mmCIF file of C-alpha atoms in Angstrom:
data_model
loop_
_atom_site.group_PDB
_atom_site.id
_atom_site.type_symbol
_atom_site.label_atom_id
_atom_site.label_comp_id
_atom_site.label_asym_id
_atom_site.label_seq_id
_atom_site.Cartn_x
_atom_site.Cartn_y
_atom_site.Cartn_z
ATOM 1 C CA MET A 1091 -14.598 47.910 -1.402
ATOM 2 C CA ALA A 1092 -11.132 49.301 -0.502
ATOM 3 C CA ASP A 1093 -11.639 48.849 3.343
ATOM 4 C CA GLU A 1094 -13.470 45.353 3.059
ATOM 5 C CA ILE A 1095 -11.815 43.095 5.680
ATOM 6 C CA TYR A 1096 -12.332 39.683 6.020
ATOM 7 C CA ALA A 1097 -11.531 37.210 9.076
ATOM 8 C CA GLY A 1098 -10.820 34.019 9.610
ATOM 9 C CA LEU A 1099 -12.310 32.422 13.505
ATOM 10 C CA ASP A 1100 -10.014 28.612 13.720
ATOM 11 C CA ILE A 1101 -11.655 27.035 16.071
ATOM 12 C CA GLY A 1102 -9.374 24.004 17.987
ATOM 13 C CA SER A 1103 -8.588 21.757 20.316
ATOM 14 C CA GLN A 1104 -5.607 23.451 21.431
ATOM 15 C CA SER A 1105 -5.824 27.043 19.839
ATOM 16 C CA ILE A 1106 -8.295 29.444 18.531
ATOM 17 C CA ARG A 1107 -6.699 31.024 15.093
ATOM 18 C CA VAL A 1108 -8.398 34.392 14.094
ATOM 19 C CA ALA A 1109 -6.662 36.201 10.838
ATOM 20 C CA VAL A 1110 -7.272 39.388 9.282
ATOM 21 C CA GLY A 1111 -6.693 40.253 5.760
ATOM 22 C CA LYS A 1112 -7.533 42.835 3.394
ATOM 23 C CA PRO A 1113 -7.610 41.921 -1.019
ATOM 24 C CA VAL A 1114 -5.106 44.231 -2.437
ATOM 25 C CA PRO A 1115 -4.803 44.749 -6.353
ATOM 26 C CA ALA A 1116 -1.579 41.813 -7.049
ATOM 27 C CA PRO A 1117 0.075 41.934 -10.139
ATOM 28 C CA GLY A 1118 -1.514 40.539 -13.426
ATOM 29 C CA GLY A 1119 -4.902 42.245 -12.023
ATOM 30 C CA LYS A 1120 -6.204 39.529 -9.351
ATOM 31 C CA ALA A 1121 -6.330 40.875 -6.213
ATOM 32 C CA GLN A 1122 -4.834 38.631 -3.313
ATOM 33 C CA MET A 1123 -4.904 38.380 0.537
ATOM 34 C CA HIS A 1124 -1.999 40.665 2.793
ATOM 35 C CA ILE A 1125 -2.909 39.252 6.558
ATOM 36 C CA ILE A 1126 -2.813 42.563 8.794
ATOM 37 C CA GLY A 1127 -3.055 40.568 12.106
ATOM 38 C CA ALA A 1128 -2.787 37.038 12.942
ATOM 39 C CA VAL A 1129 -3.212 36.042 16.268
ATOM 40 C CA GLU A 1130 -3.956 32.287 17.870
ATOM 41 C CA VAL A 1131 -4.896 32.364 21.496
ATOM 42 C CA PRO A 1132 -4.724 28.695 23.615
ATOM 43 C CA SER A 1133 -8.240 27.614 24.363
ATOM 44 C CA SER A 1134 -10.633 25.755 26.214
ATOM 45 C CA GLY A 1135 -13.512 23.778 25.984
ATOM 46 C CA ILE A 1136 -12.900 22.292 23.230
ATOM 47 C CA ALA A 1137 -11.912 18.681 22.010
ATOM 48 C CA LYS A 1138 -11.748 16.682 19.334
ATOM 49 C CA GLY A 1139 -12.450 19.727 17.452
ATOM 50 C CA THR A 1140 -16.079 20.122 18.713
ATOM 51 C CA VAL A 1141 -17.665 22.147 21.557
ATOM 52 C CA THR A 1142 -17.156 20.481 24.889
ATOM 53 C CA ASN A 1143 -18.064 23.536 26.870
ATOM 54 C CA LEU A 1144 -19.776 26.488 25.722
ATOM 55 C CA GLU A 1145 -19.346 29.191 28.105
ATOM 56 C CA ASP A 1146 -14.861 27.776 28.234
ATOM 57 C CA ALA A 1147 -15.007 28.063 24.722
ATOM 58 C CA VAL A 1148 -17.200 31.356 24.591
ATOM 59 C CA SER A 1149 -14.613 32.920 26.369
ATOM 60 C CA SER A 1150 -11.319 31.884 24.562
ATOM 61 C CA VAL A 1151 -13.276 33.287 21.349
ATOM 62 C CA SER A 1152 -14.329 36.684 22.842
ATOM 63 C CA LYS A 1153 -10.619 36.472 23.660
ATOM 64 C CA ALA A 1154 -9.042 35.908 19.990
ATOM 65 C CA LEU A 1155 -10.927 38.963 18.605
ATOM 66 C CA GLU A 1156 -10.146 40.708 21.696
ATOM 67 C CA GLN A 1157 -6.493 40.245 20.834
ATOM 68 C CA ALA A 1158 -7.521 40.813 17.120
ATOM 69 C CA GLU A 1159 -8.678 43.688 17.207
ATOM 70 C CA ARG A 1160 -6.170 44.708 19.627
ATOM 71 C CA ILE A 1161 -3.031 43.772 16.378
ATOM 72 C CA THR A 1162 -5.575 44.994 13.993
ATOM 73 C CA GLY A 1163 -6.330 48.140 15.617
ATOM 74 C CA VAL A 1164 -9.747 47.812 13.547
ATOM 75 C CA PRO A 1165 -12.858 46.290 14.357
ATOM 76 C CA VAL A 1166 -14.199 42.319 13.709
ATOM 77 C CA SER A 1167 -17.558 42.436 13.007
ATOM 78 C CA SER A 1168 -18.126 38.835 11.373
ATOM 79 C CA ALA A 1169 -16.265 35.999 9.947
ATOM 80 C CA TRP A 1170 -15.828 33.102 7.724
ATOM 81 C CA VAL A 1171 -15.399 31.224 10.425
ATOM 82 C CA GLY A 1172 -13.896 26.844 10.483
ATOM 83 C CA ILE A 1173 -15.625 23.723 11.848
ATOM 84 C CA SER A 1174 -13.626 20.295 11.671
ATOM 85 C CA GLY A 1175 -14.186 17.303 13.934
ATOM 86 C CA SER A 1176 -14.950 13.682 13.501
ATOM 87 C CA HIS A 1177 -18.857 13.907 13.353
ATOM 88 C CA ILE A 1178 -18.160 15.703 9.700
ATOM 89 C CA ILE A 1179 -18.810 12.889 6.375
ATOM 90 C CA ALA A 1180 -19.018 13.552 2.832
ATOM 91 C CA GLN A 1181 -21.163 11.433 0.732
ATOM 92 C CA GLU A 1182 -21.512 11.823 -3.301
ATOM 93 C CA SER A 1183 -25.213 13.212 -5.279
ATOM 94 C CA ARG A 1184 -26.195 13.151 -8.386
ATOM 95 C CA GLY A 1185 -28.675 16.223 -9.012
ATOM 96 C CA VAL A 1186 -30.626 15.958 -12.465
ATOM 97 C CA VAL A 1187 -32.887 19.117 -14.386
ATOM 98 C CA GLY A 1188 -34.191 19.269 -17.675
ATOM 99 C CA VAL A 1189 -33.478 21.910 -19.443
ATOM 100 C CA GLY A 1190 -35.462 25.566 -19.111
ATOM 101 C CA ARG A 1191 -35.351 27.139 -21.848
ATOM 102 C CA SER A 1192 -37.040 26.311 -25.493
ATOM 103 C CA ASP A 1193 -33.517 26.650 -27.580
ATOM 104 C CA GLY A 1194 -31.753 24.800 -24.762
ATOM 105 C CA GLU A 1195 -29.628 26.817 -24.314
ATOM 106 C CA ILE A 1196 -27.611 26.395 -20.088
ATOM 107 C CA ARG A 1197 -28.303 29.147 -18.035
ATOM 108 C CA ASP A 1198 -26.669 30.010 -14.628
ATOM 109 C CA GLU A 1199 -29.812 29.104 -13.349
ATOM 110 C CA ASP A 1200 -30.611 26.211 -14.745
ATOM 111 C CA VAL A 1201 -26.986 25.314 -13.223
ATOM 112 C CA GLU A 1202 -27.972 26.288 -9.441
ATOM 113 C CA ARG A 1203 -31.443 24.009 -9.752
ATOM 114 C CA ALA A 1204 -29.549 21.371 -10.844
ATOM 115 C CA ILE A 1205 -27.149 21.411 -7.335
ATOM 116 C CA GLU A 1206 -30.308 22.696 -5.925
ATOM 117 C CA ALA A 1207 -30.816 18.845 -6.984
ATOM 118 C CA ALA A 1208 -28.320 17.090 -5.905
ATOM 119 C CA ARG A 1209 -29.011 18.727 -2.670
ATOM 120 C CA THR A 1210 -32.010 17.152 -1.609
ATOM 121 C CA VAL A 1211 -29.875 13.903 -1.020
ATOM 122 C CA ALA A 1212 -30.906 11.895 1.783
ATOM 123 C CA THR A 1213 -29.435 13.358 4.687
ATOM 124 C CA PRO A 1214 -29.384 11.313 7.907
ATOM 125 C CA THR A 1215 -31.482 12.142 10.759
ATOM 126 C CA ASN A 1216 -30.205 15.019 13.151
ATOM 127 C CA TYR A 1217 -27.568 16.361 10.295
ATOM 128 C CA GLU A 1218 -27.522 19.196 7.921
ATOM 129 C CA ILE A 1219 -25.624 20.225 4.617
ATOM 130 C CA ILE A 1220 -22.776 21.948 5.693
ATOM 131 C CA HIS A 1221 -21.438 22.608 1.531
ATOM 132 C CA VAL A 1222 -22.425 21.168 -1.559
ATOM 133 C CA ILE A 1223 -19.581 21.407 -3.821
ATOM 134 C CA PRO A 1224 -20.472 20.282 -7.538
ATOM 135 C CA LYS A 1225 -17.894 17.937 -9.199
ATOM 136 C CA SER A 1226 -18.806 17.991 -12.463
ATOM 137 C CA PHE A 1227 -21.614 18.421 -15.015
ATOM 138 C CA ILE A 1228 -23.434 16.231 -17.548
ATOM 139 C CA VAL A 1229 -24.907 17.034 -20.527
ATOM 140 C CA ASP A 1230 -26.969 14.607 -22.299
ATOM 141 C CA GLY A 1231 -24.651 12.678 -21.916
ATOM 142 C CA GLN A 1232 -21.188 14.021 -22.451
ATOM 143 C CA ARG A 1233 -19.097 13.350 -18.708
ATOM 144 C CA GLY A 1234 -16.757 15.650 -17.183
ATOM 145 C CA ILE A 1235 -17.856 19.114 -18.199
ATOM 146 C CA LYS A 1236 -16.780 21.878 -15.984
ATOM 147 C CA ASP A 1237 -18.637 24.756 -16.505
ATOM 148 C CA PRO A 1238 -22.002 23.459 -18.976
ATOM 149 C CA VAL A 1239 -23.877 27.534 -18.925
ATOM 150 C CA GLY A 1240 -23.934 28.931 -22.486
ATOM 151 C CA MET A 1241 -23.610 25.144 -23.881
ATOM 152 C CA ASN A 1242 -26.714 23.254 -25.626
ATOM 153 C CA GLY A 1243 -28.649 20.438 -24.119
ATOM 154 C CA ILE A 1244 -31.742 18.486 -23.285
ATOM 155 C CA ARG A 1245 -30.993 16.871 -20.037
ATOM 156 C CA LEU A 1246 -28.217 18.805 -17.663
ATOM 157 C CA GLU A 1247 -26.958 16.357 -14.146
ATOM 158 C CA VAL A 1248 -24.236 17.375 -11.874
ATOM 159 C CA ASP A 1249 -22.440 15.532 -10.403
ATOM 160 C CA ALA A 1250 -21.771 16.689 -6.766
ATOM 161 C CA LEU A 1251 -19.961 16.626 -3.300
ATOM 162 C CA ILE A 1252 -22.698 16.694 -0.366
ATOM 163 C CA ILE A 1253 -20.462 18.012 3.568
ATOM 164 C CA GLU A 1254 -22.473 16.764 6.435
ATOM 165 C CA GLY A 1255 -22.538 17.981 9.966
ATOM 166 C CA LEU A 1256 -24.137 17.184 13.276
ATOM 167 C CA SER A 1257 -27.099 19.226 13.185
ATOM 168 C CA SER A 1258 -26.560 19.891 16.986
ATOM 169 C CA GLN A 1259 -22.694 20.093 17.067
ATOM 170 C CA ILE A 1260 -23.514 22.952 14.048
ATOM 171 C CA ARG A 1261 -25.630 25.088 16.055
ATOM 172 C CA THR A 1262 -23.687 24.897 19.452
ATOM 173 C CA LEU A 1263 -20.883 25.992 17.319
ATOM 174 C CA THR A 1264 -22.382 28.699 15.790
ATOM 175 C CA LYS A 1265 -24.047 29.910 19.104
ATOM 176 C CA CYS A 1266 -20.349 30.578 20.495
ATOM 177 C CA VAL A 1267 -19.601 32.736 18.275
ATOM 178 C CA TYR A 1268 -22.776 34.895 18.112
ATOM 179 C CA ARG A 1269 -21.577 35.471 22.128
ATOM 180 C CA THR A 1270 -18.946 36.865 21.263
ATOM 181 C CA GLY A 1271 -20.762 39.068 18.909
ATOM 182 C CA LEU A 1272 -19.284 38.234 15.674
ATOM 183 C CA ASP A 1273 -21.666 37.434 13.388
ATOM 184 C CA ILE A 1274 -21.444 34.576 10.754
ATOM 185 C CA GLU A 1275 -20.446 35.434 7.367
ATOM 186 C CA ASP A 1276 -20.153 30.955 6.522
ATOM 187 C CA LEU A 1277 -19.273 27.868 7.807
ATOM 188 C CA VAL A 1278 -16.228 26.243 5.911
ATOM 189 C CA PHE A 1279 -14.963 23.182 6.528
ATOM 190 C CA SER A 1280 -11.277 23.741 7.385
ATOM 191 C CA ILE A 1281 -9.892 21.325 5.571
ATOM 192 C CA LEU A 1282 -11.296 22.990 2.167
ATOM 193 C CA ALA A 1283 -10.702 25.818 3.109
ATOM 194 C CA THR A 1284 -6.657 24.793 4.187
ATOM 195 C CA ALA A 1285 -6.216 23.446 0.897
ATOM 196 C CA GLU A 1286 -7.853 26.663 -0.536
ATOM 197 C CA ALA A 1287 -4.009 28.216 0.691
ATOM 198 C CA VAL A 1288 -2.207 25.690 0.183
ATOM 199 C CA VAL A 1289 -2.960 23.720 -2.684
ATOM 200 C CA THR A 1290 -2.526 25.394 -6.951
ATOM 201 C CA ASP A 1291 -4.564 24.420 -9.556
ATOM 202 C CA ARG A 1292 -2.354 22.268 -10.929
ATOM 203 C CA GLN A 1293 -1.361 19.493 -8.464
ATOM 204 C CA ARG A 1294 -5.580 19.551 -7.623
ATOM 205 C CA GLU A 1295 -5.040 18.615 -11.740
ATOM 206 C CA LEU A 1296 -2.758 16.087 -10.899
ATOM 207 C CA GLY A 1297 -4.225 14.309 -7.726
ATOM 208 C CA VAL A 1298 -2.816 15.605 -4.188
ATOM 209 C CA CYS A 1299 -4.143 14.493 -0.308
ATOM 210 C CA VAL A 1300 -3.430 17.605 1.859
ATOM 211 C CA VAL A 1301 -3.365 16.734 5.452
ATOM 212 C CA ASN A 1302 -4.717 18.507 8.415
ATOM 213 C CA VAL A 1303 -2.072 17.602 11.487
ATOM 214 C CA GLY A 1304 -3.423 18.698 14.688
ATOM 215 C CA ALA A 1305 -3.967 18.758 18.031
ATOM 216 C CA SER A 1306 -6.421 16.348 18.265
ATOM 217 C CA THR A 1307 -7.332 15.024 14.743
ATOM 218 C CA THR A 1308 -6.172 14.490 11.541
ATOM 219 C CA SER A 1309 -7.965 15.597 8.231
ATOM 220 C CA LEU A 1310 -7.101 15.303 4.581
ATOM 221 C CA ALA A 1311 -8.682 15.834 2.085
ATOM 222 C CA VAL A 1312 -8.177 14.656 -2.058
ATOM 223 C CA TYR A 1313 -7.918 16.775 -4.495
ATOM 224 C CA GLU A 1314 -7.231 15.052 -8.525
ATOM 225 C CA GLU A 1315 -9.029 16.444 -12.021
ATOM 226 C CA GLY A 1316 -9.529 19.557 -9.716
ATOM 227 C CA ASP A 1317 -12.038 17.963 -7.570
ATOM 228 C CA VAL A 1318 -12.205 17.324 -3.880
ATOM 229 C CA ARG A 1319 -12.507 13.414 -4.571
ATOM 230 C CA HIS A 1320 -12.649 12.555 -1.007
ATOM 231 C CA THR A 1321 -13.046 14.082 2.977
ATOM 232 C CA ALA A 1322 -12.012 12.689 6.456
ATOM 233 C CA VAL A 1323 -11.932 13.451 9.636
ATOM 234 C CA LEU A 1324 -9.737 10.987 11.936
ATOM 235 C CA PRO A 1325 -9.732 10.996 15.560
ATOM 236 C CA LEU A 1326 -5.360 11.122 16.099
ATOM 237 C CA GLY A 1327 -3.183 14.200 16.592
ATOM 238 C CA GLY A 1328 -0.242 15.368 18.263
ATOM 239 C CA ASP A 1329 -1.640 15.426 21.514
ATOM 240 C CA HIS A 1330 -1.889 11.821 20.625
ATOM 241 C CA VAL A 1331 2.378 11.500 20.403
ATOM 242 C CA THR A 1332 2.562 13.808 23.159
ATOM 243 C CA SER A 1333 0.426 11.918 25.459
ATOM 244 C CA ASP A 1334 2.397 8.646 25.072
ATOM 245 C CA ILE A 1335 5.721 10.499 25.271
ATOM 246 C CA ALA A 1336 4.454 12.046 28.551
ATOM 247 C CA ILE A 1337 3.665 7.455 29.926
ATOM 248 C CA GLY A 1338 6.931 6.723 28.123
ATOM 249 C CA LEU A 1339 8.473 9.257 29.715
ATOM 250 C CA ARG A 1340 6.209 8.791 32.727
ATOM 251 C CA THR A 1341 5.978 12.885 33.213
ATOM 252 C CA SER A 1342 3.616 15.307 33.133
ATOM 253 C CA ILE A 1343 2.058 16.097 29.897
ATOM 254 C CA GLU A 1344 3.090 19.521 30.088
ATOM 255 C CA VAL A 1345 7.049 18.025 30.530
ATOM 256 C CA ALA A 1346 6.002 15.380 27.280
ATOM 257 C CA GLU A 1347 4.219 18.479 25.512
ATOM 258 C CA GLN A 1348 8.528 20.673 25.943
ATOM 259 C CA VAL A 1349 10.409 17.674 24.976
ATOM 260 C CA LYS A 1350 8.464 16.505 22.155
ATOM 261 C CA LEU A 1351 8.604 20.849 20.611
ATOM 262 C CA HIS A 1352 12.628 21.430 21.447
ATOM 263 C CA TYR A 1353 13.951 17.650 21.411
ATOM 264 C CA GLY A 1354 11.297 15.212 18.992
ATOM 265 C CA THR A 1355 11.871 13.664 16.158
ATOM 266 C CA CYS A 1356 10.100 10.994 14.462
ATOM 267 C CA MET A 1357 13.202 9.668 12.397
ATOM 268 C CA PRO A 1358 15.161 7.734 15.463
ATOM 269 C CA GLU A 1359 17.995 6.634 12.480
ATOM 270 C CA ASP A 1360 18.586 10.512 13.404
ATOM 271 C CA VAL A 1361 19.352 10.359 16.485
ATOM 272 C CA PRO A 1362 22.868 9.300 17.871
ATOM 273 C CA LYS A 1363 22.594 6.718 20.265
ATOM 274 C CA LYS A 1364 23.987 8.037 23.254
ATOM 275 C CA GLU A 1365 22.130 11.117 23.466
ATOM 276 C CA GLU A 1366 19.958 12.189 26.550
ATOM 277 C CA VAL A 1367 17.759 14.936 27.435
ATOM 278 C CA ASN A 1368 17.418 16.040 31.431
ATOM 279 C CA LEU A 1369 13.465 16.868 32.209
ATOM 280 C CA ALA A 1370 14.433 19.301 33.958
ATOM 281 C CA ASP A 1371 15.831 21.984 31.647
ATOM 282 C CA VAL A 1372 12.147 21.356 29.953
ATOM 283 C CA GLY A 1373 10.455 22.633 33.120
ATOM 284 C CA ALA A 1374 10.641 19.445 35.093
ATOM 285 C CA SER A 1375 10.791 19.642 38.784
ATOM 286 C CA GLU A 1376 13.878 16.915 39.469
ATOM 287 C CA PRO A 1377 16.882 15.989 37.113
ATOM 288 C CA GLU A 1378 16.203 12.780 34.909
ATOM 289 C CA MET A 1379 17.656 11.957 32.277
ATOM 290 C CA VAL A 1380 16.468 10.260 29.008
ATOM 291 C CA SER A 1381 17.483 9.120 26.036
ATOM 292 C CA ARG A 1382 16.770 11.236 23.034
ATOM 293 C CA ARG A 1383 16.592 8.017 20.434
ATOM 294 C CA PHE A 1384 13.266 6.327 23.119
ATOM 295 C CA VAL A 1385 11.794 9.747 23.143
ATOM 296 C CA ALA A 1386 11.570 9.316 18.907
ATOM 297 C CA GLU A 1387 10.900 6.546 19.359
ATOM 298 C CA ILE A 1388 7.553 6.743 20.757
ATOM 299 C CA ALA A 1389 6.593 9.454 18.009
ATOM 300 C CA GLN A 1390 8.037 7.894 15.363
ATOM 301 C CA ALA A 1391 5.262 4.798 16.330
ATOM 302 C CA ARG A 1392 2.758 7.206 16.843
ATOM 303 C CA VAL A 1393 3.109 9.780 13.122
ATOM 304 C CA GLN A 1394 2.769 5.912 11.377
ATOM 305 C CA GLU A 1395 -0.145 5.103 13.066
ATOM 306 C CA ILE A 1396 -1.461 8.072 11.497
ATOM 307 C CA PHE A 1397 -0.039 8.351 8.055
ATOM 308 C CA GLU A 1398 -1.803 4.086 7.926
ATOM 309 C CA MET A 1399 -4.838 5.727 8.943
ATOM 310 C CA VAL A 1400 -4.132 8.571 5.489
ATOM 311 C CA ASP A 1401 -3.930 6.184 4.050
ATOM 312 C CA ARG A 1402 -6.749 3.785 4.233
ATOM 313 C CA GLU A 1403 -8.612 6.733 3.151
ATOM 314 C CA LEU A 1404 -6.662 6.831 0.472
ATOM 315 C CA ALA A 1405 -7.716 3.513 -0.146
ATOM 316 C CA LYS A 1406 -10.742 3.672 0.211
ATOM 317 C CA VAL A 1407 -11.214 5.857 -3.051
ATOM 318 C CA ASP A 1408 -8.030 3.318 -4.641
ATOM 319 C CA ARG A 1409 -5.782 6.231 -4.727
ATOM 320 C CA SER A 1410 -3.085 5.041 -1.764
ATOM 321 C CA GLY A 1411 0.021 5.770 -3.314
ATOM 322 C CA MET A 1412 -1.038 6.646 -6.872
ATOM 323 C CA LEU A 1413 -1.184 10.248 -6.694
ATOM 324 C CA PRO A 1414 1.173 12.427 -8.400
ATOM 325 C CA ALA A 1415 0.648 15.841 -6.801
ATOM 326 C CA GLY A 1416 2.064 14.004 -3.934
ATOM 327 C CA ALA A 1417 1.525 14.641 -0.426
ATOM 328 C CA VAL A 1418 1.170 18.903 1.305
ATOM 329 C CA LEU A 1419 0.759 18.255 5.019
ATOM 330 C CA THR A 1420 -0.454 21.647 7.270
ATOM 331 C CA GLY A 1421 -1.782 22.176 10.272
ATOM 332 C CA GLY A 1422 1.219 22.645 13.685
ATOM 333 C CA GLY A 1423 1.736 18.334 14.086
ATOM 334 C CA ALA A 1424 3.250 18.385 10.509
ATOM 335 C CA ARG A 1425 6.550 20.874 12.756
ATOM 336 C CA LEU A 1426 7.309 17.760 13.980
ATOM 337 C CA ALA A 1427 10.940 16.834 12.785
ATOM 338 C CA GLY A 1428 10.629 14.270 10.791
ATOM 339 C CA MET A 1429 7.748 14.715 9.796
ATOM 340 C CA LEU A 1430 7.981 14.561 6.071
ATOM 341 C CA ASP A 1431 10.146 11.250 5.157
ATOM 342 C CA ALA A 1432 7.762 9.673 7.804
ATOM 343 C CA ALA A 1433 4.846 10.670 5.175
ATOM 344 C CA LYS A 1434 7.158 9.340 2.416
ATOM 345 C CA ALA A 1435 7.362 6.266 3.561
ATOM 346 C CA VAL A 1436 4.537 4.908 4.841
ATOM 347 C CA LEU A 1437 2.194 7.094 2.219
ATOM 348 C CA ARG A 1438 4.485 6.124 -0.992
ATOM 349 C CA LEU A 1439 4.249 9.103 -1.848
ATOM 350 C CA PRO A 1440 6.455 12.772 -2.176
ATOM 351 C CA ALA A 1441 5.603 15.277 0.665
ATOM 352 C CA SER A 1442 5.526 18.716 1.384
ATOM 353 C CA ILE A 1443 4.937 20.714 4.067
ATOM 354 C CA GLY A 1444 2.071 23.565 2.836
ATOM 355 C CA THR A 1445 2.667 26.916 2.868
ATOM 356 C CA PRO A 1446 -0.292 29.430 1.895
ATOM 357 C CA ILE A 1447 0.075 31.063 -2.122
ATOM 358 C CA GLY A 1448 -1.350 33.900 -3.377
ATOM 359 C CA ILE A 1449 -0.975 35.936 -0.147
ATOM 360 C CA SER A 1450 0.911 39.086 1.263
ATOM 361 C CA SER A 1451 1.701 39.767 4.830
ATOM 362 C CA VAL A 1452 3.102 42.009 7.480
ATOM 363 C CA ILE A 1453 4.166 39.496 9.968
ATOM 364 C CA ASP A 1454 6.541 36.189 10.220
#
């Protein structure tokens, strides 16, 4: 088992990322993931987290895989694939079963039957189930049980969160991966995978919101008492900041992206009034001076809009401004200067940038 290799594939609107890791023994006897290689290639044929051109998407994924194999020197034959996109919905469901054994002891198979019963929820047409996440169990009316195995009872119920996606989008994504000759271990809803990596059990107990600001979508997951309470994918992301800067400065998207990366912040008050940026420094064809504060004001408006949408999702589960562990920001969009302050102001919550926990790596 020592040579067991895991690969993760994240197919995004802006870039495709492959991470390859292997479990290594960690202090305390628990294995931890050691990342032996990670690559990022620009993606094409993907918009808003969904495949829009199969051929382009396949060649982007192939490119990423080739690079990953070159860096690690290990053939990657199968991967865990993240799925995202605004077509993904979550709904609650409850499964109820009678306990099978005469002495009333609850076994693993009873739990599986209960979860199976929760699966039979009425899925919308053309949708299929990606995950069934058991939140808590009820044994003979006693609520809030995390693991009922070994307890005694007659009636076992489970409250589960069912995460579903459009069948056509799921099939297109899997086809895109299979066409590169890669096997899929499983599809994982990206934001849940992100949360697994960056949030501690303690934060999940207290209540935390993980916000992944991508290029064209922002996804979030709300945890409380250790369970997923709510998930959503919003159709706004870092690209919207870029395109607004491009419109505001009347320049190209490429120049706007460079301005955002090098000079962008979403806190205009941190920028001296007279500070200017020469667009020729970031790739414009002719010199043009623009106010850096003006750029910051554009970014601020967009970023506030993103967090207001996040806040609206929190309000849906009555958690607006009420998560003790606050918001954890991840994704490329979260690297914009001032994002944390903007999140704190709009969400009225503590905010931090998420970093992977329990993972060692040879690379930065």
